[in-house]
């Protein structure tokens, strides 16, 4: 499987609930990033967490990183219908020539 | 420009024809990436340009695919003798700093070029 695999593949929640998605990766990383993609659009950067960081917040987003388990999680609190999108994790690995490798994504549906 | 610009936004072609997809990155961004995304799937890395370094072509699926970046700015992805399996959205992204470094390296994406091969 690819570097950066998200779990679950799809998530359906009610507005106001929290959404949690996870990402696993295989090799050592320099940083891990989360992106959002609305249907038919390009990706938008949400948050970057460095390998020496464990948790980061940005508005309603909370990202954790556990390098011992090679995993990261993205939590969206108090979700809104506008949060409906696909969410991708991407890992940056200097040993791989600095390219950013993306996972398959988690499709999130927030029902009003 | 204000963002990454890709053209054409949509391209329909016949099997066996060549296509060229263009990407205008954000001015001053040294890194440029091409990815491919099939319907409902993740992003497949194709090629990466960083400054004057030799490009990382490790993701190109076959020798029918090639890309160049002229003057460290505009990039063109060329697919020769297109096949139906080449149908996908081709996404370009640029970055100020290489994403694998410890410095901030977020990618700015274009809206993509949707290629349909009949």
PDB file of C-alpha atoms in Angstrom:
ATOM      1  CA  UNK A   1       0.000   0.000   0.000  1.00  0.00           C
ATOM      2  CA  UNK A   2       0.989   3.617  -0.394  1.00  0.00           C
ATOM      3  CA  UNK A   3       2.820   5.878   1.963  1.00  0.00           C
ATOM      4  CA  UNK A   4      -0.039   7.615   3.750  1.00  0.00           C
ATOM      5  CA  UNK A   5      -3.199   5.563   4.056  1.00  0.00           C
ATOM      6  CA  UNK A   6      -6.304   7.131   5.531  1.00  0.00           C
ATOM      7  CA  UNK A   7      -8.857   5.380   7.655  1.00  0.00           C
ATOM      8  CA  UNK A   8     -11.820   5.284   7.351  1.00  0.00           C
ATOM      9  CA  UNK A   9     -12.296   5.620   3.618  1.00  0.00           C
ATOM     10  CA  UNK A  10     -15.662   7.272   4.187  1.00  0.00           C
ATOM     11  CA  UNK A  11     -17.370   8.918   7.135  1.00  0.00           C
ATOM     12  CA  UNK A  12     -20.938  10.185   7.521  1.00  0.00           C
ATOM     13  CA  UNK A  13     -21.858  12.342  10.510  1.00  0.00           C
ATOM     14  CA  UNK A  14     -24.476  14.848  11.625  1.00  0.00           C
ATOM     15  CA  UNK A  15     -23.754  18.543  11.759  1.00  0.00           C
ATOM     16  CA  UNK A  16     -22.309  19.458  15.146  1.00  0.00           C
ATOM     17  CA  UNK A  17     -20.606  16.106  15.673  1.00  0.00           C
ATOM     18  CA  UNK A  18     -16.859  15.628  15.603  1.00  0.00           C
ATOM     19  CA  UNK A  19     -15.135  13.879  12.705  1.00  0.00           C
ATOM     20  CA  UNK A  20     -11.965  11.897  13.256  1.00  0.00           C
ATOM     21  CA  UNK A  21      -9.842  10.362  10.572  1.00  0.00           C
ATOM     22  CA  UNK A  22      -6.509   8.608  10.763  1.00  0.00           C
ATOM     23  CA  UNK A  23      -3.477   8.319   8.551  1.00  0.00           C
ATOM     24  CA  UNK A  24      -0.718   5.738   8.643  1.00  0.00           C
ATOM     25  CA  UNK A  25       2.598   5.956   6.859  1.00  0.00           C
ATOM     26  CA  UNK A  26       5.517   3.639   6.334  1.00  0.00           C
ATOM     27  CA  UNK A  27       8.849   5.415   6.233  1.00  0.00           C
ATOM     28  CA  UNK A  28      10.307   8.123   8.431  1.00  0.00           C
ATOM     29  CA  UNK A  29       9.008  11.571   7.639  1.00  0.00           C
ATOM     30  CA  UNK A  30      10.070  15.170   8.026  1.00  0.00           C
ATOM     31  CA  UNK A  31       6.559  16.467   8.196  1.00  0.00           C
ATOM     32  CA  UNK A  32       2.985  15.383   7.613  1.00  0.00           C
ATOM     33  CA  UNK A  33       0.347  17.546   6.022  1.00  0.00           C
ATOM     34  CA  UNK A  34      -3.421  17.403   5.720  1.00  0.00           C
ATOM     35  CA  UNK A  35      -5.320  18.681   2.720  1.00  0.00           C
ATOM     36  CA  UNK A  36      -8.962  19.084   1.847  1.00  0.00           C
ATOM     37  CA  UNK A  37     -10.569  18.629  -1.556  1.00  0.00           C
ATOM     38  CA  UNK A  38     -14.065  19.708  -2.452  1.00  0.00           C
ATOM     39  CA  UNK A  39     -15.655  17.699  -5.232  1.00  0.00           C
ATOM     40  CA  UNK A  40     -14.129  18.512  -8.601  1.00  0.00           C
ATOM     41  CA  UNK A  41     -11.694  21.052  -7.210  1.00  0.00           C
ATOM     42  CA  UNK A  42      -8.008  21.247  -6.374  1.00  0.00           C
ATOM     43  CA  UNK A  43      -6.623  20.473  -2.947  1.00  0.00           C
ATOM     44  CA  UNK A  44      -6.302  23.078  -0.236  1.00  0.00           C
ATOM     45  CA  UNK A  45      -3.682  22.874   2.492  1.00  0.00           C
ATOM     46  CA  UNK A  46      -5.119  22.652   6.010  1.00  0.00           C
ATOM     47  CA  UNK A  47      -2.286  22.070   8.427  1.00  0.00           C
ATOM     48  CA  UNK A  48       1.315  20.858   8.624  1.00  0.00           C
ATOM     49  CA  UNK A  49       2.836  19.061  11.573  1.00  0.00           C
ATOM     50  CA  UNK A  50       6.565  18.512  11.838  1.00  0.00           C
ATOM     51  CA  UNK A  51       8.119  15.256  12.938  1.00  0.00           C
ATOM     52  CA  UNK A  52       9.231  16.795  16.234  1.00  0.00           C
ATOM     53  CA  UNK A  53       5.703  17.986  17.059  1.00  0.00           C
ATOM     54  CA  UNK A  54       2.985  15.873  18.671  1.00  0.00           C
ATOM     55  CA  UNK A  55      -0.106  18.023  18.376  1.00  0.00           C
ATOM     56  CA  UNK A  56      -1.209  21.081  16.494  1.00  0.00           C
ATOM     57  CA  UNK A  57      -4.393  23.131  16.398  1.00  0.00           C
ATOM     58  CA  UNK A  58      -5.876  25.407  13.792  1.00  0.00           C
ATOM     59  CA  UNK A  59      -9.377  26.705  14.420  1.00  0.00           C
ATOM     60  CA  UNK A  60     -11.670  23.666  14.608  1.00  0.00           C
ATOM     61  CA  UNK A  61      -8.892  21.356  13.436  1.00  0.00           C
ATOM     62  CA  UNK A  62      -6.686  19.294  15.687  1.00  0.00           C
ATOM     63  CA  UNK A  63      -3.884  17.147  14.331  1.00  0.00           C
ATOM     64  CA  UNK A  64      -1.824  14.649  16.265  1.00  0.00           C
ATOM     65  CA  UNK A  65       1.302  12.830  15.213  1.00  0.00           C
ATOM     66  CA  UNK A  66       2.706   9.646  16.737  1.00  0.00           C
ATOM     67  CA  UNK A  67       6.012   8.878  15.052  1.00  0.00           C
ATOM     68  CA  UNK A  68       6.467   5.672  17.066  1.00  0.00           C
ATOM     69  CA  UNK A  69       3.275   4.295  15.512  1.00  0.00           C
ATOM     70  CA  UNK A  70       3.800   6.099  12.218  1.00  0.00           C
ATOM     71  CA  UNK A  71       0.325   7.551  12.409  1.00  0.00           C
ATOM     72  CA  UNK A  72      -1.508  10.847  12.476  1.00  0.00           C
ATOM     73  CA  UNK A  73      -5.079  11.841  13.155  1.00  0.00           C
ATOM     74  CA  UNK A  74      -7.191  14.788  12.057  1.00  0.00           C
ATOM     75  CA  UNK A  75     -10.099  15.854  14.225  1.00  0.00           C
ATOM     76  CA  UNK A  76     -12.697  18.318  13.005  1.00  0.00           C
ATOM     77  CA  UNK A  77     -14.760  19.576  15.919  1.00  0.00           C
ATOM     78  CA  UNK A  78     -18.359  20.817  15.710  1.00  0.00           C
ATOM     79  CA  UNK A  79     -18.611  19.863  12.059  1.00  0.00           C
ATOM     80  CA  UNK A  80     -20.621  21.882   9.569  1.00  0.00           C
ATOM     81  CA  UNK A  81     -22.250  20.909   6.289  1.00  0.00           C
ATOM     82  CA  UNK A  82     -19.545  22.979   4.577  1.00  0.00           C
ATOM     83  CA  UNK A  83     -16.932  20.563   5.929  1.00  0.00           C
ATOM     84  CA  UNK A  84     -18.211  17.943   3.483  1.00  0.00           C
ATOM     85  CA  UNK A  85     -15.160  17.085   1.382  1.00  0.00           C
ATOM     86  CA  UNK A  86     -12.376  14.552   0.963  1.00  0.00           C
ATOM     87  CA  UNK A  87      -9.453  14.828   3.322  1.00  0.00           C
ATOM     88  CA  UNK A  88      -5.967  13.625   2.436  1.00  0.00           C
ATOM     89  CA  UNK A  89      -2.831  13.184   4.443  1.00  0.00           C
ATOM     90  CA  UNK A  90       0.522  13.642   2.755  1.00  0.00           C
ATOM     91  CA  UNK A  91       3.962  12.866   4.040  1.00  0.00           C
ATOM     92  CA  UNK A  92       7.198  14.582   3.212  1.00  0.00           C
ATOM     93  CA  UNK A  93      10.279  12.426   3.263  1.00  0.00           C
ATOM     94  CA  UNK A  94      13.662  13.923   2.561  1.00  0.00           C
ATOM     95  CA  UNK A  95      15.089  10.498   1.785  1.00  0.00           C
ATOM     96  CA  UNK A  96      12.544  10.189  -1.013  1.00  0.00           C
ATOM     97  CA  UNK A  97      13.765  13.384  -2.604  1.00  0.00           C
ATOM     98  CA  UNK A  98      11.448  15.736  -0.767  1.00  0.00           C
ATOM     99  CA  UNK A  99       8.374  14.832  -2.762  1.00  0.00           C
ATOM    100  CA  UNK A 100       5.049  14.791  -0.974  1.00  0.00           C
ATOM    101  CA  UNK A 101       3.199  11.471  -1.165  1.00  0.00           C
ATOM    102  CA  UNK A 102      -0.572  11.374  -0.706  1.00  0.00           C
ATOM    103  CA  UNK A 103      -2.885   8.704   0.630  1.00  0.00           C
ATOM    104  CA  UNK A 104      -6.245   7.618  -0.768  1.00  0.00           C
ATOM    105  CA  UNK A 105      -8.268  10.070   1.303  1.00  0.00           C
ATOM    106  CA  UNK A 106     -11.270   9.996   3.615  1.00  0.00           C
ATOM    107  CA  UNK A 107     -14.581  11.153   2.163  1.00  0.00           C
ATOM    108  CA  UNK A 108     -16.517  13.023   4.829  1.00  0.00           C
ATOM    109  CA  UNK A 109     -20.221  13.756   4.541  1.00  0.00           C
ATOM    110  CA  UNK A 110     -21.709  16.130   7.104  1.00  0.00           C
ATOM    111  CA  UNK A 111     -25.474  15.963   7.085  1.00  0.00           C
ATOM    112  CA  UNK A 112     -27.391  19.114   8.078  1.00  0.00           C
TER     113      UNK A 112
ATOM    114  CA  UNK B   1      -0.642  35.209 -10.872  1.00  0.00           C
ATOM    115  CA  UNK B   2      -2.526  34.832  -7.634  1.00  0.00           C
ATOM    116  CA  UNK B   3      -2.607  31.060  -7.749  1.00  0.00           C
ATOM    117  CA  UNK B   4      -1.584  28.018  -9.726  1.00  0.00           C
ATOM    118  CA  UNK B   5      -3.193  28.072 -13.140  1.00  0.00           C
ATOM    119  CA  UNK B   6      -3.778  24.979 -15.270  1.00  0.00           C
ATOM    120  CA  UNK B   7      -4.998  24.663 -18.813  1.00  0.00           C
ATOM    121  CA  UNK B   8      -7.016  23.297 -20.393  1.00  0.00           C
ATOM    122  CA  UNK B   9      -9.530  22.646 -17.621  1.00  0.00           C
ATOM    123  CA  UNK B  10     -11.111  19.926 -19.718  1.00  0.00           C
ATOM    124  CA  UNK B  11      -9.707  17.953 -22.615  1.00  0.00           C
ATOM    125  CA  UNK B  12     -11.430  15.237 -24.588  1.00  0.00           C
ATOM    126  CA  UNK B  13      -9.258  13.380 -27.043  1.00  0.00           C
ATOM    127  CA  UNK B  14      -9.255  10.250 -29.116  1.00  0.00           C
ATOM    128  CA  UNK B  15      -7.152   7.252 -28.266  1.00  0.00           C
ATOM    129  CA  UNK B  16      -3.743   7.508 -29.886  1.00  0.00           C
ATOM    130  CA  UNK B  17      -3.582  11.310 -29.987  1.00  0.00           C
ATOM    131  CA  UNK B  18      -0.996  13.355 -28.089  1.00  0.00           C
ATOM    132  CA  UNK B  19      -2.034  15.890 -25.449  1.00  0.00           C
ATOM    133  CA  UNK B  20      -0.248  18.712 -23.677  1.00  0.00           C
ATOM    134  CA  UNK B  21      -1.284  20.014 -20.287  1.00  0.00           C
ATOM    135  CA  UNK B  22       0.060  23.302 -18.997  1.00  0.00           C
ATOM    136  CA  UNK B  23       0.773  24.549 -15.504  1.00  0.00           C
ATOM    137  CA  UNK B  24       1.601  28.104 -14.441  1.00  0.00           C
ATOM    138  CA  UNK B  25       2.906  27.959 -10.864  1.00  0.00           C
ATOM    139  CA  UNK B  26       2.847  30.760  -8.333  1.00  0.00           C
ATOM    140  CA  UNK B  27       5.585  33.227  -9.158  1.00  0.00           C
ATOM    141  CA  UNK B  28       8.757  32.549  -7.190  1.00  0.00           C
ATOM    142  CA  UNK B  29       7.843  29.000  -6.205  1.00  0.00           C
ATOM    143  CA  UNK B  30      10.830  26.776  -6.746  1.00  0.00           C
ATOM    144  CA  UNK B  31       9.120  23.386  -6.524  1.00  0.00           C
ATOM    145  CA  UNK B  32       6.524  22.100  -8.982  1.00  0.00           C
ATOM    146  CA  UNK B  33       4.676  18.802  -8.849  1.00  0.00           C
ATOM    147  CA  UNK B  34       2.395  16.886 -11.195  1.00  0.00           C
ATOM    148  CA  UNK B  35      -0.071  14.373  -9.765  1.00  0.00           C
ATOM    149  CA  UNK B  36      -2.778  12.252 -11.348  1.00  0.00           C
ATOM    150  CA  UNK B  37      -6.116  11.535  -9.696  1.00  0.00           C
ATOM    151  CA  UNK B  38      -8.552   8.946 -10.969  1.00  0.00           C
ATOM    152  CA  UNK B  39     -12.221   9.257 -10.018  1.00  0.00           C
ATOM    153  CA  UNK B  40     -12.703   8.849  -6.285  1.00  0.00           C
ATOM    154  CA  UNK B  41      -9.071   7.949  -5.727  1.00  0.00           C
ATOM    155  CA  UNK B  42      -6.049   9.491  -4.087  1.00  0.00           C
ATOM    156  CA  UNK B  43      -3.254  11.384  -5.772  1.00  0.00           C
ATOM    157  CA  UNK B  44      -0.655   9.483  -7.749  1.00  0.00           C
ATOM    158  CA  UNK B  45       2.707  11.235  -7.881  1.00  0.00           C
ATOM    159  CA  UNK B  46       4.038  11.714 -11.404  1.00  0.00           C
ATOM    160  CA  UNK B  47       6.987  14.108 -11.462  1.00  0.00           C
ATOM    161  CA  UNK B  48       8.652  16.743  -9.302  1.00  0.00           C
ATOM    162  CA  UNK B  49      10.818  19.730 -10.265  1.00  0.00           C
ATOM    163  CA  UNK B  50      12.897  21.555  -7.671  1.00  0.00           C
ATOM    164  CA  UNK B  51      14.916  24.556  -8.736  1.00  0.00           C
ATOM    165  CA  UNK B  52      17.729  23.636 -11.105  1.00  0.00           C
ATOM    166  CA  UNK B  53      17.990  20.054  -9.894  1.00  0.00           C
ATOM    167  CA  UNK B  54      17.262  17.124 -12.172  1.00  0.00           C
ATOM    168  CA  UNK B  55      13.543  16.343 -11.959  1.00  0.00           C
ATOM    169  CA  UNK B  56      12.298  13.310 -10.049  1.00  0.00           C
ATOM    170  CA  UNK B  57      10.526  11.346 -12.780  1.00  0.00           C
ATOM    171  CA  UNK B  58      10.035   8.218 -10.700  1.00  0.00           C
ATOM    172  CA  UNK B  59       6.238   8.424 -10.833  1.00  0.00           C
ATOM    173  CA  UNK B  60       5.781   8.629 -14.589  1.00  0.00           C
ATOM    174  CA  UNK B  61       3.783   5.494 -15.506  1.00  0.00           C
ATOM    175  CA  UNK B  62       5.335   4.917 -18.933  1.00  0.00           C
ATOM    176  CA  UNK B  63       7.625   6.470 -21.513  1.00  0.00           C
ATOM    177  CA  UNK B  64       4.558   7.982 -23.157  1.00  0.00           C
ATOM    178  CA  UNK B  65       4.591  10.546 -20.354  1.00  0.00           C
ATOM    179  CA  UNK B  66       7.066  13.405 -20.204  1.00  0.00           C
ATOM    180  CA  UNK B  67       7.232  16.806 -18.600  1.00  0.00           C
ATOM    181  CA  UNK B  68       9.410  19.849 -18.799  1.00  0.00           C
ATOM    182  CA  UNK B  69       9.702  23.066 -16.899  1.00  0.00           C
ATOM    183  CA  UNK B  70      11.037  25.995 -18.861  1.00  0.00           C
ATOM    184  CA  UNK B  71      12.918  28.792 -17.146  1.00  0.00           C
ATOM    185  CA  UNK B  72      12.016  27.436 -13.756  1.00  0.00           C
ATOM    186  CA  UNK B  73       8.415  28.541 -14.223  1.00  0.00           C
ATOM    187  CA  UNK B  74       5.793  27.127 -16.600  1.00  0.00           C
ATOM    188  CA  UNK B  75       5.574  23.368 -16.906  1.00  0.00           C
ATOM    189  CA  UNK B  76       4.078  21.196 -19.624  1.00  0.00           C
ATOM    190  CA  UNK B  77       3.033  17.586 -19.153  1.00  0.00           C
ATOM    191  CA  UNK B  78       2.873  15.691 -22.439  1.00  0.00           C
ATOM    192  CA  UNK B  79       1.134  12.376 -22.953  1.00  0.00           C
ATOM    193  CA  UNK B  80       1.847  10.706 -26.261  1.00  0.00           C
ATOM    194  CA  UNK B  81      -0.382   8.138 -27.933  1.00  0.00           C
ATOM    195  CA  UNK B  82      -3.030   8.479 -25.241  1.00  0.00           C
ATOM    196  CA  UNK B  83      -4.818   5.400 -23.934  1.00  0.00           C
ATOM    197  CA  UNK B  84      -8.192   5.151 -22.218  1.00  0.00           C
ATOM    198  CA  UNK B  85      -6.492   4.384 -18.902  1.00  0.00           C
ATOM    199  CA  UNK B  86      -4.859   7.823 -19.075  1.00  0.00           C
ATOM    200  CA  UNK B  87      -8.276   9.372 -18.373  1.00  0.00           C
ATOM    201  CA  UNK B  88      -7.991  11.217 -15.064  1.00  0.00           C
ATOM    202  CA  UNK B  89      -7.619  14.642 -13.517  1.00  0.00           C
ATOM    203  CA  UNK B  90      -4.047  15.892 -13.746  1.00  0.00           C
ATOM    204  CA  UNK B  91      -3.181  18.203 -10.860  1.00  0.00           C
ATOM    205  CA  UNK B  92      -0.274  20.591 -10.694  1.00  0.00           C
ATOM    206  CA  UNK B  93       1.021  22.097  -7.469  1.00  0.00           C
ATOM    207  CA  UNK B  94       3.805  24.465  -6.551  1.00  0.00           C
ATOM    208  CA  UNK B  95       5.662  25.138  -3.353  1.00  0.00           C
ATOM    209  CA  UNK B  96       8.038  27.804  -2.126  1.00  0.00           C
ATOM    210  CA  UNK B  97      10.194  25.312  -0.291  1.00  0.00           C
ATOM    211  CA  UNK B  98      10.622  21.611  -0.878  1.00  0.00           C
ATOM    212  CA  UNK B  99       8.060  19.839   1.249  1.00  0.00           C
ATOM    213  CA  UNK B 100      10.473  17.302   2.650  1.00  0.00           C
ATOM    214  CA  UNK B 101      12.505  19.869   4.475  1.00  0.00           C
ATOM    215  CA  UNK B 102      11.764  20.937   8.009  1.00  0.00           C
ATOM    216  CA  UNK B 103      10.649  24.306   6.763  1.00  0.00           C
ATOM    217  CA  UNK B 104       7.071  25.063   5.834  1.00  0.00           C
ATOM    218  CA  UNK B 105       6.382  23.379   2.550  1.00  0.00           C
ATOM    219  CA  UNK B 106       2.684  23.459   1.810  1.00  0.00           C
ATOM    220  CA  UNK B 107       1.622  22.821  -1.745  1.00  0.00           C
ATOM    221  CA  UNK B 108      -0.664  25.175  -3.638  1.00  0.00           C
ATOM    222  CA  UNK B 109      -2.762  23.282  -6.146  1.00  0.00           C
ATOM    223  CA  UNK B 110      -4.343  24.281  -9.404  1.00  0.00           C
ATOM    224  CA  UNK B 111      -7.890  23.241 -10.227  1.00  0.00           C
ATOM    225  CA  UNK B 112      -6.642  20.438 -12.451  1.00  0.00           C
ATOM    226  CA  UNK B 113      -7.001  19.386 -16.070  1.00  0.00           C
ATOM    227  CA  UNK B 114      -9.623  16.714 -16.627  1.00  0.00           C
ATOM    228  CA  UNK B 115      -8.524  14.425 -19.440  1.00  0.00           C
ATOM    229  CA  UNK B 116     -10.954  12.059 -21.128  1.00  0.00           C
ATOM    230  CA  UNK B 117      -9.621   9.630 -23.700  1.00  0.00           C
ATOM    231  CA  UNK B 118     -12.324   8.106 -25.882  1.00  0.00           C
TER     232      UNK B 118
END
